[in-house]
Each structure stands twice: as structure tokens, then as C-alpha cells.
Amino acid sequence: MTMGSAMKKYLIATASLVLATPALAASPLEGHWTNPQENIVVHIAPCGPLAGTLCGRAISGSPRARAKAIRSGAGNLIGASLMQDLVPSGAGLWKGSMFVPDRNIHAPGKVQMIDANRINVSGCLWGFLCKSQMWKRVR
């Protein structure tokens, strides 16, 4: 066997392994979501050093929502991380931190998949002041 044919066999074997290895499946939570008022769109995607961790960044907002974030002291709404360090915590459930830009508040929260196109986003301040919203997928 010449070096050329050995190299060809190695490359073919390596390519077969790469093609046979399944890609990591995307989380069903990944994508673009909007709040009930449809004045903010968040892109949820992988982030952070731990596999499976997700974050949601504001990618668009109505002029009113952007102005409210600035008035509250939160700064620019676009690019703000509204959902941080979401980690899986059961079937269709992620826990992490929520940021409410119009109030400039961070609170522990969770995201629950209702179905492929709806999520329930909730957060609690001081463990008892809680708010929940049904968000929908926009793409």
C-alpha cells in the first residue's frame, strides 16, 4: 500500500465519521419571539460557556418600548439581554434571569414551552411579586 492510498483511506474513513455523527439538535426554544403587546421581538439562541444555555436578546422594539427603556435607565433596548442564562430544568422548561427594560429590573424567571409557537415567560421579584406573559413565535 502506498502512502497515497493510505491517505485516501484515512480521509474517506474520517469523512464517513463526520457525516455519520449527528449534529446537536437545536433547542425548540430557539428563534424569534414577541411579547403580547407585539412591541418587542427577542431572538433566543445559545450563549454562554455551558452547553444548552440560552439567552434572549431584543432585536427590535417599537419606538414607545425603546423610549420607556431609556427613561427607566436601562439604556438601549435593542441588543439588551432580556432572558439570561436559561438552562433546561425539566420537559419544556428553562430557568434563568429575566430583565424588564421598562422598569430596569432583573429577576429570577422561567420560560415554559406551551407548544411550538407559544411560550409562557414569567419572573418573580423578591419571590412573591410575580408576572407571567404568553409570548408567540414570529419566525
PDB file of C-alpha atoms in Angstrom:
ATOM      1  CA  MET A   1       0.000   0.000   0.000  1.00  0.00           C
ATOM      2  CA  THR A   2       1.445   3.343  -0.994  1.00  0.00           C
ATOM      3  CA  MET A   3       1.265   6.475   1.126  1.00  0.00           C
ATOM      4  CA  GLY A   4      -1.235   7.976  -1.319  1.00  0.00           C
ATOM      5  CA  SER A   5      -3.775   5.138  -0.984  1.00  0.00           C
ATOM      6  CA  ALA A   6      -3.347   5.033   2.807  1.00  0.00           C
ATOM      7  CA  MET A   7      -4.059   8.759   2.969  1.00  0.00           C
ATOM      8  CA  LYS A   8      -7.131   8.325   0.742  1.00  0.00           C
ATOM      9  CA  LYS A   9      -8.489   5.567   3.006  1.00  0.00           C
ATOM     10  CA  TYR A  10      -7.864   7.735   6.089  1.00  0.00           C
ATOM     11  CA  LEU A  11      -9.664  10.693   4.542  1.00  0.00           C
ATOM     12  CA  ILE A  12     -12.603   8.534   3.456  1.00  0.00           C
ATOM     13  CA  ALA A  13     -12.882   6.990   6.943  1.00  0.00           C
ATOM     14  CA  THR A  14     -12.684  10.417   8.612  1.00  0.00           C
ATOM     15  CA  ALA A  15     -15.304  11.882   6.255  1.00  0.00           C
ATOM     16  CA  SER A  16     -17.605   8.916   6.948  1.00  0.00           C
ATOM     17  CA  LEU A  17     -17.352   9.511  10.702  1.00  0.00           C
ATOM     18  CA  VAL A  18     -18.053  13.204  10.334  1.00  0.00           C
ATOM     19  CA  LEU A  19     -21.053  12.585   8.090  1.00  0.00           C
ATOM     20  CA  ALA A  20     -22.399   9.842  10.364  1.00  0.00           C
ATOM     21  CA  THR A  21     -22.141  11.961  13.524  1.00  0.00           C
ATOM     22  CA  PRO A  22     -25.485  13.656  14.156  1.00  0.00           C
ATOM     23  CA  ALA A  23     -25.411  17.410  14.648  1.00  0.00           C
ATOM     24  CA  LEU A  24     -26.508  18.708  18.020  1.00  0.00           C
ATOM     25  CA  ALA A  25     -30.217  19.383  17.830  1.00  0.00           C
ATOM     26  CA  ALA A  26     -31.321  22.960  18.224  1.00  0.00           C
ATOM     27  CA  SER A  27     -33.441  23.734  21.250  1.00  0.00           C
ATOM     28  CA  PRO A  28     -37.148  24.147  20.437  1.00  0.00           C
ATOM     29  CA  LEU A  29     -36.919  27.467  22.296  1.00  0.00           C
ATOM     30  CA  GLU A  30     -34.504  28.936  19.744  1.00  0.00           C
ATOM     31  CA  GLY A  31     -35.957  31.514  17.397  1.00  0.00           C
ATOM     32  CA  HIS A  32     -37.733  34.865  17.345  1.00  0.00           C
ATOM     33  CA  TRP A  33     -40.467  35.579  19.884  1.00  0.00           C
ATOM     34  CA  THR A  34     -42.709  38.557  20.582  1.00  0.00           C
ATOM     35  CA  ASN A  35     -44.484  39.660  23.739  1.00  0.00           C
ATOM     36  CA  PRO A  36     -48.304  40.011  23.994  1.00  0.00           C
ATOM     37  CA  GLN A  37     -48.187  43.700  23.015  1.00  0.00           C
ATOM     38  CA  GLU A  38     -46.031  42.764  19.996  1.00  0.00           C
ATOM     39  CA  ASN A  39     -43.795  45.746  20.729  1.00  0.00           C
ATOM     40  CA  ILE A  40     -40.578  43.769  21.340  1.00  0.00           C
ATOM     41  CA  VAL A  41     -39.022  40.889  19.387  1.00  0.00           C
ATOM     42  CA  VAL A  42     -36.421  38.729  21.126  1.00  0.00           C
ATOM     43  CA  HIS A  43     -34.024  36.324  19.452  1.00  0.00           C
ATOM     44  CA  ILE A  44     -33.385  33.280  21.666  1.00  0.00           C
ATOM     45  CA  ALA A  45     -30.146  31.463  20.863  1.00  0.00           C
ATOM     46  CA  PRO A  46     -27.321  29.528  22.548  1.00  0.00           C
ATOM     47  CA  CYS A  47     -24.987  31.604  24.715  1.00  0.00           C
ATOM     48  CA  GLY A  48     -22.502  31.233  27.499  1.00  0.00           C
ATOM     49  CA  PRO A  49     -19.877  28.606  28.240  1.00  0.00           C
ATOM     50  CA  LEU A  50     -22.280  25.793  29.205  1.00  0.00           C
ATOM     51  CA  ALA A  51     -23.881  23.649  26.514  1.00  0.00           C
ATOM     52  CA  GLY A  52     -27.633  24.093  26.423  1.00  0.00           C
ATOM     53  CA  THR A  53     -27.607  27.610  27.898  1.00  0.00           C
ATOM     54  CA  LEU A  54     -29.836  30.069  26.029  1.00  0.00           C
ATOM     55  CA  CYS A  55     -30.227  33.851  26.055  1.00  0.00           C
ATOM     56  CA  GLY A  56     -32.803  36.165  24.527  1.00  0.00           C
ATOM     57  CA  ARG A  57     -31.675  39.497  23.079  1.00  0.00           C
ATOM     58  CA  ALA A  58     -34.029  42.235  21.912  1.00  0.00           C
ATOM     59  CA  ILE A  59     -33.649  42.585  18.147  1.00  0.00           C
ATOM     60  CA  SER A  60     -36.467  45.082  17.598  1.00  0.00           C
ATOM     61  CA  GLY A  61     -38.762  47.271  19.605  1.00  0.00           C
ATOM     62  CA  SER A  62     -41.432  49.852  18.988  1.00  0.00           C
ATOM     63  CA  PRO A  63     -40.438  53.495  19.425  1.00  0.00           C
ATOM     64  CA  ARG A  64     -42.505  53.589  22.627  1.00  0.00           C
ATOM     65  CA  ALA A  65     -40.821  50.468  24.083  1.00  0.00           C
ATOM     66  CA  ARG A  66     -37.366  51.874  23.237  1.00  0.00           C
ATOM     67  CA  ALA A  67     -38.235  55.217  24.850  1.00  0.00           C
ATOM     68  CA  LYS A  68     -39.543  53.517  28.019  1.00  0.00           C
ATOM     69  CA  ALA A  69     -36.290  51.553  28.370  1.00  0.00           C
ATOM     70  CA  ILE A  70     -34.255  54.745  28.083  1.00  0.00           C
ATOM     71  CA  ARG A  71     -36.479  56.599  30.603  1.00  0.00           C
ATOM     72  CA  SER A  72     -36.123  53.762  33.118  1.00  0.00           C
ATOM     73  CA  GLY A  73     -32.337  53.995  32.973  1.00  0.00           C
ATOM     74  CA  ALA A  74     -31.947  50.629  31.203  1.00  0.00           C
ATOM     75  CA  GLY A  75     -30.425  52.266  28.119  1.00  0.00           C
ATOM     76  CA  ASN A  76     -30.772  51.000  24.581  1.00  0.00           C
ATOM     77  CA  LEU A  77     -33.421  48.302  24.248  1.00  0.00           C
ATOM     78  CA  ILE A  78     -32.034  46.873  21.009  1.00  0.00           C
ATOM     79  CA  GLY A  79     -29.321  44.380  21.888  1.00  0.00           C
ATOM     80  CA  ALA A  80     -30.337  44.178  25.543  1.00  0.00           C
ATOM     81  CA  SER A  81     -30.317  40.678  27.009  1.00  0.00           C
ATOM     82  CA  LEU A  82     -33.879  40.219  28.283  1.00  0.00           C
ATOM     83  CA  MET A  83     -33.513  36.495  29.055  1.00  0.00           C
ATOM     84  CA  GLN A  84     -30.192  35.395  30.512  1.00  0.00           C
ATOM     85  CA  ASP A  85     -28.593  32.075  31.364  1.00  0.00           C
ATOM     86  CA  LEU A  86     -31.649  29.963  30.569  1.00  0.00           C
ATOM     87  CA  VAL A  87     -30.833  26.349  31.398  1.00  0.00           C
ATOM     88  CA  PRO A  88     -33.078  23.327  30.893  1.00  0.00           C
ATOM     89  CA  SER A  89     -34.986  22.459  34.064  1.00  0.00           C
ATOM     90  CA  GLY A  90     -37.437  19.774  33.026  1.00  0.00           C
ATOM     91  CA  ALA A  91     -39.543  18.946  30.000  1.00  0.00           C
ATOM     92  CA  GLY A  92     -40.053  22.167  28.054  1.00  0.00           C
ATOM     93  CA  LEU A  93     -38.896  24.319  30.968  1.00  0.00           C
ATOM     94  CA  TRP A  94     -35.898  26.659  31.247  1.00  0.00           C
ATOM     95  CA  LYS A  95     -34.892  28.697  34.297  1.00  0.00           C
ATOM     96  CA  GLY A  96     -32.693  31.765  34.333  1.00  0.00           C
ATOM     97  CA  SER A  97     -32.832  35.507  34.790  1.00  0.00           C
ATOM     98  CA  MET A  98     -35.266  37.966  33.207  1.00  0.00           C
ATOM     99  CA  PHE A  99     -34.697  41.653  32.567  1.00  0.00           C
ATOM    100  CA  VAL A 100     -37.659  44.047  32.339  1.00  0.00           C
ATOM    101  CA  PRO A 101     -36.231  47.039  30.469  1.00  0.00           C
ATOM    102  CA  ASP A 102     -39.112  49.471  31.019  1.00  0.00           C
ATOM    103  CA  ARG A 103     -38.626  49.046  34.787  1.00  0.00           C
ATOM    104  CA  ASN A 104     -34.862  48.372  34.719  1.00  0.00           C
ATOM    105  CA  ILE A 105     -35.370  45.255  36.874  1.00  0.00           C
ATOM    106  CA  HIS A 106     -33.600  41.870  36.867  1.00  0.00           C
ATOM    107  CA  ALA A 107     -35.452  38.927  38.426  1.00  0.00           C
ATOM    108  CA  PRO A 108     -35.273  35.136  38.509  1.00  0.00           C
ATOM    109  CA  GLY A 109     -37.602  33.643  35.953  1.00  0.00           C
ATOM    110  CA  LYS A 110     -38.538  30.763  33.746  1.00  0.00           C
ATOM    111  CA  VAL A 111     -39.720  30.017  30.248  1.00  0.00           C
ATOM    112  CA  GLN A 112     -42.190  27.184  29.673  1.00  0.00           C
ATOM    113  CA  MET A 113     -42.893  25.838  26.178  1.00  0.00           C
ATOM    114  CA  ILE A 114     -46.650  25.601  25.707  1.00  0.00           C
ATOM    115  CA  ASP A 115     -46.384  24.389  22.124  1.00  0.00           C
ATOM    116  CA  ALA A 116     -44.110  25.005  19.126  1.00  0.00           C
ATOM    117  CA  ASN A 117     -45.374  28.577  18.754  1.00  0.00           C
ATOM    118  CA  ARG A 118     -46.164  29.729  22.316  1.00  0.00           C
ATOM    119  CA  ILE A 119     -44.092  30.168  25.468  1.00  0.00           C
ATOM    120  CA  ASN A 120     -45.039  31.356  28.930  1.00  0.00           C
ATOM    121  CA  VAL A 121     -42.418  33.809  30.215  1.00  0.00           C
ATOM    122  CA  SER A 122     -42.534  34.511  33.944  1.00  0.00           C
ATOM    123  CA  GLY A 123     -40.482  36.146  36.625  1.00  0.00           C
ATOM    124  CA  CYS A 124     -40.744  36.887  40.334  1.00  0.00           C
ATOM    125  CA  LEU A 125     -39.257  39.757  42.259  1.00  0.00           C
ATOM    126  CA  TRP A 126     -38.491  39.007  45.920  1.00  0.00           C
ATOM    127  CA  GLY A 127     -40.111  35.606  45.443  1.00  0.00           C
ATOM    128  CA  PHE A 128     -43.702  36.819  45.593  1.00  0.00           C
ATOM    129  CA  LEU A 129     -44.242  39.695  43.125  1.00  0.00           C
ATOM    130  CA  CYS A 130     -44.727  37.605  40.011  1.00  0.00           C
ATOM    131  CA  LYS A 131     -45.733  38.342  36.433  1.00  0.00           C
ATOM    132  CA  SER A 132     -46.355  36.000  33.541  1.00  0.00           C
ATOM    133  CA  GLN A 133     -46.860  36.624  29.819  1.00  0.00           C
ATOM    134  CA  MET A 134     -47.713  34.400  26.861  1.00  0.00           C
ATOM    135  CA  TRP A 135     -45.259  35.113  24.026  1.00  0.00           C
ATOM    136  CA  LYS A 136     -45.617  33.824  20.472  1.00  0.00           C
ATOM    137  CA  ARG A 137     -43.136  32.744  17.839  1.00  0.00           C
ATOM    138  CA  VAL A 138     -42.716  35.173  14.970  1.00  0.00           C
ATOM    139  CA  ARG A 139     -40.313  33.036  12.892  1.00  0.00           C
TER     140      ARG A 139
END
